Coordinates of C-alpha atoms in Angstrom, one line a residue:
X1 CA 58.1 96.4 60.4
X2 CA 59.8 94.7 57.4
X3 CA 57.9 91.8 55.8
X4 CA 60.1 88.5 56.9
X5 CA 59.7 87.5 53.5
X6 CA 61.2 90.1 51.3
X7 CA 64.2 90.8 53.9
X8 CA 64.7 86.6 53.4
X9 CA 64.4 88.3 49.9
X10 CA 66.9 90.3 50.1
X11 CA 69.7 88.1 52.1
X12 CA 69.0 85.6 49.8
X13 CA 70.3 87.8 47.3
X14 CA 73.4 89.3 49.3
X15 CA 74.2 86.0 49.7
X16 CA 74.1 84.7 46.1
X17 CA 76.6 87.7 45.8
X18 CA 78.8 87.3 48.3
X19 CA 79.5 83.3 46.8
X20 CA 80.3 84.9 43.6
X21 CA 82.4 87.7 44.9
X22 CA 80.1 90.1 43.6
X23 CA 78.5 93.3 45.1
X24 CA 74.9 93.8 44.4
X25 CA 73.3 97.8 44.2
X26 CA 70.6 99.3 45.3
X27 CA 69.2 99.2 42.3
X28 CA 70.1 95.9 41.2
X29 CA 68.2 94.7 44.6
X30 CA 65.7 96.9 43.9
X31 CA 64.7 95.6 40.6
X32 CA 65.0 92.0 42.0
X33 CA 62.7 92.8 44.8
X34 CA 60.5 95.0 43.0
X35 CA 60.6 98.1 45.5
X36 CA 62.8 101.0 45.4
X37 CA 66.1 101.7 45.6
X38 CA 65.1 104.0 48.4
X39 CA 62.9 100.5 50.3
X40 CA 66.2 98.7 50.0
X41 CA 67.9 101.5 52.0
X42 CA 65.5 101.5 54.8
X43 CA 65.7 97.9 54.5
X44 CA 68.7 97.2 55.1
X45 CA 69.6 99.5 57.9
X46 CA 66.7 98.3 60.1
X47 CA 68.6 95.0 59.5
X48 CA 71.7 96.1 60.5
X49 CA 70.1 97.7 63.7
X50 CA 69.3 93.5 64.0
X51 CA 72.9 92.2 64.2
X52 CA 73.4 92.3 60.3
X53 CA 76.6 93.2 58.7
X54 CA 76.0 95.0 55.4
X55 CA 78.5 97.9 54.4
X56 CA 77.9 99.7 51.2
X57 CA 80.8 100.8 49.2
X58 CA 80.4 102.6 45.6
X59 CA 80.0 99.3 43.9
X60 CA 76.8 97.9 46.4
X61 CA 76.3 96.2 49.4
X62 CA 77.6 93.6 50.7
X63 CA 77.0 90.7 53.2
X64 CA 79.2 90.4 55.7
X65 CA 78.0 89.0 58.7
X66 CA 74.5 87.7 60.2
X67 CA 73.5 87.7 63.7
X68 CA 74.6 85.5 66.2
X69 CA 71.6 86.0 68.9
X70 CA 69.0 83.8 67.4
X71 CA 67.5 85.0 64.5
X72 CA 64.5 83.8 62.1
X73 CA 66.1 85.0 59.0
X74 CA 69.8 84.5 59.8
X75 CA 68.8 81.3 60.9
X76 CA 66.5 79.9 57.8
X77 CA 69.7 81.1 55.6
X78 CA 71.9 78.1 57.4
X79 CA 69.7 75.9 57.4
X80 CA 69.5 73.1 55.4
X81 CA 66.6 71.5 52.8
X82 CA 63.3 71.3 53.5
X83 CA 64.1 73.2 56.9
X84 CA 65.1 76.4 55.2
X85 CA 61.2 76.3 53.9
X86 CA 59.6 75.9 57.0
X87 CA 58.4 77.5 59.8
X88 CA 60.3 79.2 62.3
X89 CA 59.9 80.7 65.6
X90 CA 61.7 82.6 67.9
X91 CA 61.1 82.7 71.7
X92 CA 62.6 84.5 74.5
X93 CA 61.3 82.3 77.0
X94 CA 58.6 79.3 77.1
X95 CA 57.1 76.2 78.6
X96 CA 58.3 73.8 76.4
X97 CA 59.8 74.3 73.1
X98 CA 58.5 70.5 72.0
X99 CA 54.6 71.9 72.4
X100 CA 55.7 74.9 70.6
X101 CA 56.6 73.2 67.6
X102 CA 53.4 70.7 68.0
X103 CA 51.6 74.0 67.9
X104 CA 53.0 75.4 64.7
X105 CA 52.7 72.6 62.8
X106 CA 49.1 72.9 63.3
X107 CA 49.4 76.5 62.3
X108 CA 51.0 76.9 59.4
X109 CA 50.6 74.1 56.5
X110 CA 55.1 73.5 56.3
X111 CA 56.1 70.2 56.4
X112 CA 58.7 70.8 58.9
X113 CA 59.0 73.5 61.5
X114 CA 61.6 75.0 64.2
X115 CA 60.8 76.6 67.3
X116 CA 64.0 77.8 69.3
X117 CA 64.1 79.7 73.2
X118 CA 66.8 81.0 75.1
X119 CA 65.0 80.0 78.1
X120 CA 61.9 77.1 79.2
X121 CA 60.1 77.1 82.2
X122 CA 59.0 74.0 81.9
X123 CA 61.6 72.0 80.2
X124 CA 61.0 68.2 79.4
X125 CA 63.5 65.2 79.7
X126 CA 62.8 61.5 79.2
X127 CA 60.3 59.3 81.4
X128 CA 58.6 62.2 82.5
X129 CA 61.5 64.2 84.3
X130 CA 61.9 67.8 84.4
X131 CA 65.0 69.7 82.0
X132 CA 66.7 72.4 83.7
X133 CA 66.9 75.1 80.9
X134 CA 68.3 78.7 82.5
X135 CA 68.3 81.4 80.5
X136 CA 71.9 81.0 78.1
X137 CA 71.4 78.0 76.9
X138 CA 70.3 76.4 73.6
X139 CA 66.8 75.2 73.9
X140 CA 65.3 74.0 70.2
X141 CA 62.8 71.7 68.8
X142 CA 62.2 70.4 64.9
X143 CA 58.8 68.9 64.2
X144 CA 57.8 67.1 61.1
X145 CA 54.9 65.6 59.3
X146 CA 55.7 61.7 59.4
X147 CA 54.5 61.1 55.3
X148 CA 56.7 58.2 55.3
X149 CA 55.2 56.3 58.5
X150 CA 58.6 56.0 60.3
X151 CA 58.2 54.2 63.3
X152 CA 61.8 53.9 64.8
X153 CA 62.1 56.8 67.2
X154 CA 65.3 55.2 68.4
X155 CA 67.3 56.4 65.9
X156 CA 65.6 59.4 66.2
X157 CA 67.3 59.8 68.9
X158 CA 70.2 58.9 68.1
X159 CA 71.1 60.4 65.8
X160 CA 70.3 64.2 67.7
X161 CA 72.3 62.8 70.5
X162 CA 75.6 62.2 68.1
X163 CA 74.3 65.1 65.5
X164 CA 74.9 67.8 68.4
X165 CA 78.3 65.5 70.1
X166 CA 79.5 66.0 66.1
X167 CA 78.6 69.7 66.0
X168 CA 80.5 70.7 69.6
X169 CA 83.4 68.5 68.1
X170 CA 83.9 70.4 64.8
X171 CA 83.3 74.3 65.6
X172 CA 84.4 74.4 68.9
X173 CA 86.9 71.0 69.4
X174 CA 85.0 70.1 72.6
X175 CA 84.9 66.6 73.3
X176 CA 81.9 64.6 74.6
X177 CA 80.1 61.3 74.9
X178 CA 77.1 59.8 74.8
X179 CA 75.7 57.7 77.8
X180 CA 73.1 55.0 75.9
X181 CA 70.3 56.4 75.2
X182 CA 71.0 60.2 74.4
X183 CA 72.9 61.8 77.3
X184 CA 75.6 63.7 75.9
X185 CA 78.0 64.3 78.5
X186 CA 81.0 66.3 79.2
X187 CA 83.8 65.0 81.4
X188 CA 81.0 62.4 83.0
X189 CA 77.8 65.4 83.4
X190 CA 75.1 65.3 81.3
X191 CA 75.4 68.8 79.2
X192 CA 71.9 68.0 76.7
X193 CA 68.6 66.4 77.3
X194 CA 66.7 65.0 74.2
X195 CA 63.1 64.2 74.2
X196 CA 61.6 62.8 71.0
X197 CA 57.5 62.4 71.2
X198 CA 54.9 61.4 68.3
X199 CA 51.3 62.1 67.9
X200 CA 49.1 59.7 66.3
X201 CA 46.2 60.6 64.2
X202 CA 42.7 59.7 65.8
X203 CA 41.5 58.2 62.4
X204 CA 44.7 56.6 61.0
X205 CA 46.2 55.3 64.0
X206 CA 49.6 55.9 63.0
X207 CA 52.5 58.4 63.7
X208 CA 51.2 61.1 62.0
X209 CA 54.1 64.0 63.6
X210 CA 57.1 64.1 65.4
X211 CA 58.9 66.4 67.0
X212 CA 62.5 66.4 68.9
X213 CA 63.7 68.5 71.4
X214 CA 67.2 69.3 71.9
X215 CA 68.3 71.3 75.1
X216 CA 72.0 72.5 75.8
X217 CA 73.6 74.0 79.0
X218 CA 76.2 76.1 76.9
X219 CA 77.3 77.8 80.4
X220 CA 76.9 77.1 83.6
X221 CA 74.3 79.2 84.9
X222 CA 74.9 82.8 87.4
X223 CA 74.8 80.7 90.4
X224 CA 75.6 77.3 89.5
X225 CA 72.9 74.2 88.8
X226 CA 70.3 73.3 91.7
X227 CA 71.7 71.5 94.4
X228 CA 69.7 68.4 93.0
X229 CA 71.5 68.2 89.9
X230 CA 74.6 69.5 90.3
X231 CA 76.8 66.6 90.9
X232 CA 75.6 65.5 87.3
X233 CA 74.8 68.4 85.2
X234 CA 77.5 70.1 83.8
X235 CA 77.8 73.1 80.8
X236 CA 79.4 73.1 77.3
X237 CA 82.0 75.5 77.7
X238 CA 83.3 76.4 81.4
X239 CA 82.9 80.2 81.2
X240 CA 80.9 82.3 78.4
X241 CA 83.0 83.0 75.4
X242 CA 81.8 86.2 73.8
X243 CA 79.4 86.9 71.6
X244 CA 78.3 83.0 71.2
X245 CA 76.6 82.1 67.7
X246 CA 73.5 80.6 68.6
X247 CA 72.3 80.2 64.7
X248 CA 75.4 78.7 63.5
X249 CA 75.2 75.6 66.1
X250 CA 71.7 75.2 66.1
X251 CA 72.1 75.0 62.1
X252 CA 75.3 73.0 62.4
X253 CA 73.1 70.2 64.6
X254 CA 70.3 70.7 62.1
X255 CA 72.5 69.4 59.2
X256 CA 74.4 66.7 60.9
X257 CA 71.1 64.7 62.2
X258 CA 69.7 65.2 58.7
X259 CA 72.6 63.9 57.2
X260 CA 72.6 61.0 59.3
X261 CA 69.5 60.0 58.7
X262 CA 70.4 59.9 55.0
X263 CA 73.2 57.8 55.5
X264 CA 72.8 55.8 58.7
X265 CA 75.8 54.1 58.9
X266 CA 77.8 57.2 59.1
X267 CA 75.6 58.3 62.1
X268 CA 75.7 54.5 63.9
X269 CA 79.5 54.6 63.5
X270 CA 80.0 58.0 65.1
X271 CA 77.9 57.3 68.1
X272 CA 79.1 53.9 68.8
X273 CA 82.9 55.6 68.8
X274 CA 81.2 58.0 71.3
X275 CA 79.3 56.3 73.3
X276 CA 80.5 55.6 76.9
X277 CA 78.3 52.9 78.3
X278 CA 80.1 50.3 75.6
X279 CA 82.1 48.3 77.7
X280 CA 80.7 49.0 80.8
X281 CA 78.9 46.7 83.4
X282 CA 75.9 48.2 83.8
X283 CA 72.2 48.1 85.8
X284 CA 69.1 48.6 84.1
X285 CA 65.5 47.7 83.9
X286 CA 63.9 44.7 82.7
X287 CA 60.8 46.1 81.2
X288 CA 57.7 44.4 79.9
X289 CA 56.4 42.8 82.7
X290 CA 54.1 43.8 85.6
X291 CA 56.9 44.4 88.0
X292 CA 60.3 46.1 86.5
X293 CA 63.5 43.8 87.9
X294 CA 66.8 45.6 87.8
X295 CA 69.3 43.9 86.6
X296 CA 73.3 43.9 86.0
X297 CA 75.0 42.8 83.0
X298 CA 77.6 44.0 80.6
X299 CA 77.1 46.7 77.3
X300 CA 78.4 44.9 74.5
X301 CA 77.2 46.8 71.2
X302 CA 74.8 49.1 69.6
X303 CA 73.1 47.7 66.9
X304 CA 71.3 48.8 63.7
X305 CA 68.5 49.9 65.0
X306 CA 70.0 51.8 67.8
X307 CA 69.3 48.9 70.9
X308 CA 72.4 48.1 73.3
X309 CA 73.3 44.8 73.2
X310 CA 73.7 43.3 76.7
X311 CA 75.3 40.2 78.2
X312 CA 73.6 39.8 81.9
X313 CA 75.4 38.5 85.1
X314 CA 73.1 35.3 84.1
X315 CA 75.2 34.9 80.5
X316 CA 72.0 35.4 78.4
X317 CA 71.9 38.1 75.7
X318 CA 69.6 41.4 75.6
X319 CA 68.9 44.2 73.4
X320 CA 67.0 47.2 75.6
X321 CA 65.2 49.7 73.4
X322 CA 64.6 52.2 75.7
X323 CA 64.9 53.2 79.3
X324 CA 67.9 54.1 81.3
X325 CA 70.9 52.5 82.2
X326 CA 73.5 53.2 85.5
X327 CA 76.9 52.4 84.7
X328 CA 78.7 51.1 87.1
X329 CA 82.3 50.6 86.3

């Protein structure tokens, strides 16, 4: 089996070349890698047998094309800083890929980590609810170590929520919207779940790691969804287009929510244009006290920390940090 680290190598390189229209030789890989010319051979076509596109002509090789199953090394090269450093994992099927990423942090010393499936078995929504995840979809989560004690998970959240609605919006024109806090929706059912958690350290008592899961119904499943769910979960694309690029949108969510988090507004702007509960009278949850009261009142505004803004049927003025609201018209 190829060491992950010198066929990162070697992509690396063919991709270096391909940006400056150059083709790169056995040899010249050879020498850059320090095997020989005869390693890079054997290299490369056990990585084409993987999904990898790399003719040779009589001036080199050549990188045409990577993978579009999900793919630790096709995946770290579209990924963006500190990401494309860290650890990654690839499953086939799991519990949960939020304890998956808990778990490799722990592992391995990165500061960030991925762990991606292409099925969970015991998928995890917020307040404790299961997450349908059939095999098809897009099931991911990114773990980090929290050196900069943030504390507002909020827009955490988010920003996944409006990183992904961006991401189905620019490669595949797909419009959706977000129902406050993180449901992104398609034509009115819920198409992503998005669980963020934190673990606090036992001696410093603060946030020490997060991690956010992102799950995606890309199709509807062989079937259809549960009888349960099925008047409200719903599927990205109506039937499976073929030979779906799993690494390119996990990437593509991967570099919106990180830009958003380095420009906020940008992120805040694009969710309040997307999100559907603005407007809306709505019922939710008065939290904080021994017995919950639902109440009714009317979404007004996100603000800048990610709260809706609520006028109530009583005219006074809220701003709910978490839980769930019902729109009702």
């Amino acid at each position: 089996m190829t060491d992950p680290t010198k066929k990162f190598q070697l992509l690396t390189l063919l991709q270096e070349a391909k940006e400056d229209e150059r083709l790169l030789s056995g040899s010249d890989l050879g020498r850059a890698m320090d095997i020989s010319r005869q390693a890079v051979w054997k290299m490369v076509k056990g990585m084409e047998e993987e999904g990898f596109a790399i003719p040779s002509s009589s001036g080199g090789y050549s990188l045409e094309a990577l993978p579009k199953a999900l793919h630790p090394e096709a995946l770290r090269l579209l990924l963006p800083p500190p990401y494309d450093e860290g650890g990654i994992r690839i499953l086939e099927d799991t519990a949960s890929t939020n304890l998956d990423a808990k778990n490799l942090l722990d592992e391995t010393r990165a500061e960030c980590v991925i762990v991606a499936s292409k099925a969970q078995s015991n998928g995890r929504g917020r307040l404790g609810r299961s997450f349908f995840s059939p095999p098809g979809g897009l099931y991911f989560s990114f773990a980090w170590r929290n050196h900069e004690n943030q504390k507002n998970f909020g827009l955490i959240t988010i920003f996944a929520a409006v990183a992904l609605h961006k991401a189905v919006q620019d490669l595949y024109q797909i419009p959706t919207t977000i129902k406050w806090v993180n449901d992104v929706e398609k034509r009115g059912k819920k198409i992503s779940g998005i669980l963020t958690e934190g673990r606090a350290g036992l001696e410093s008592g603060r946030i020490d790691t997060i991690v956010c899961g992102i799950g995606t119904n890309l199709f509807t499943p062989k079937g259809g969804f549960p009888e349960d769910i099925r008047d409200r979960a719903g599927a990205l694309f109506d039937s499976p287009p073929g030979d779906f690029d799993y690494n390119l949108l996990l990437a593509r969510i991967l570099h919106n929510y990180l830009d958003f988090q380095i420009h906020p507004d940008l992120g805040l702007d694009l969710y309040r244009k997307a999100c559907s509960t603005l407007g809306k009278t709505i019922a939710f949850e008065e939290m904080g006290t021994s017995s919950p009261t639902v109440m009714k009142g009317k979404a007004l505004a996100i603000d800048d920390l990610g709260g809706l803004v609520v006028t109530t049927s009583h005219g006074q003025e809220k701003t709910l940090r978490f839980g769930e609201v019902q729109i009702l018209k």
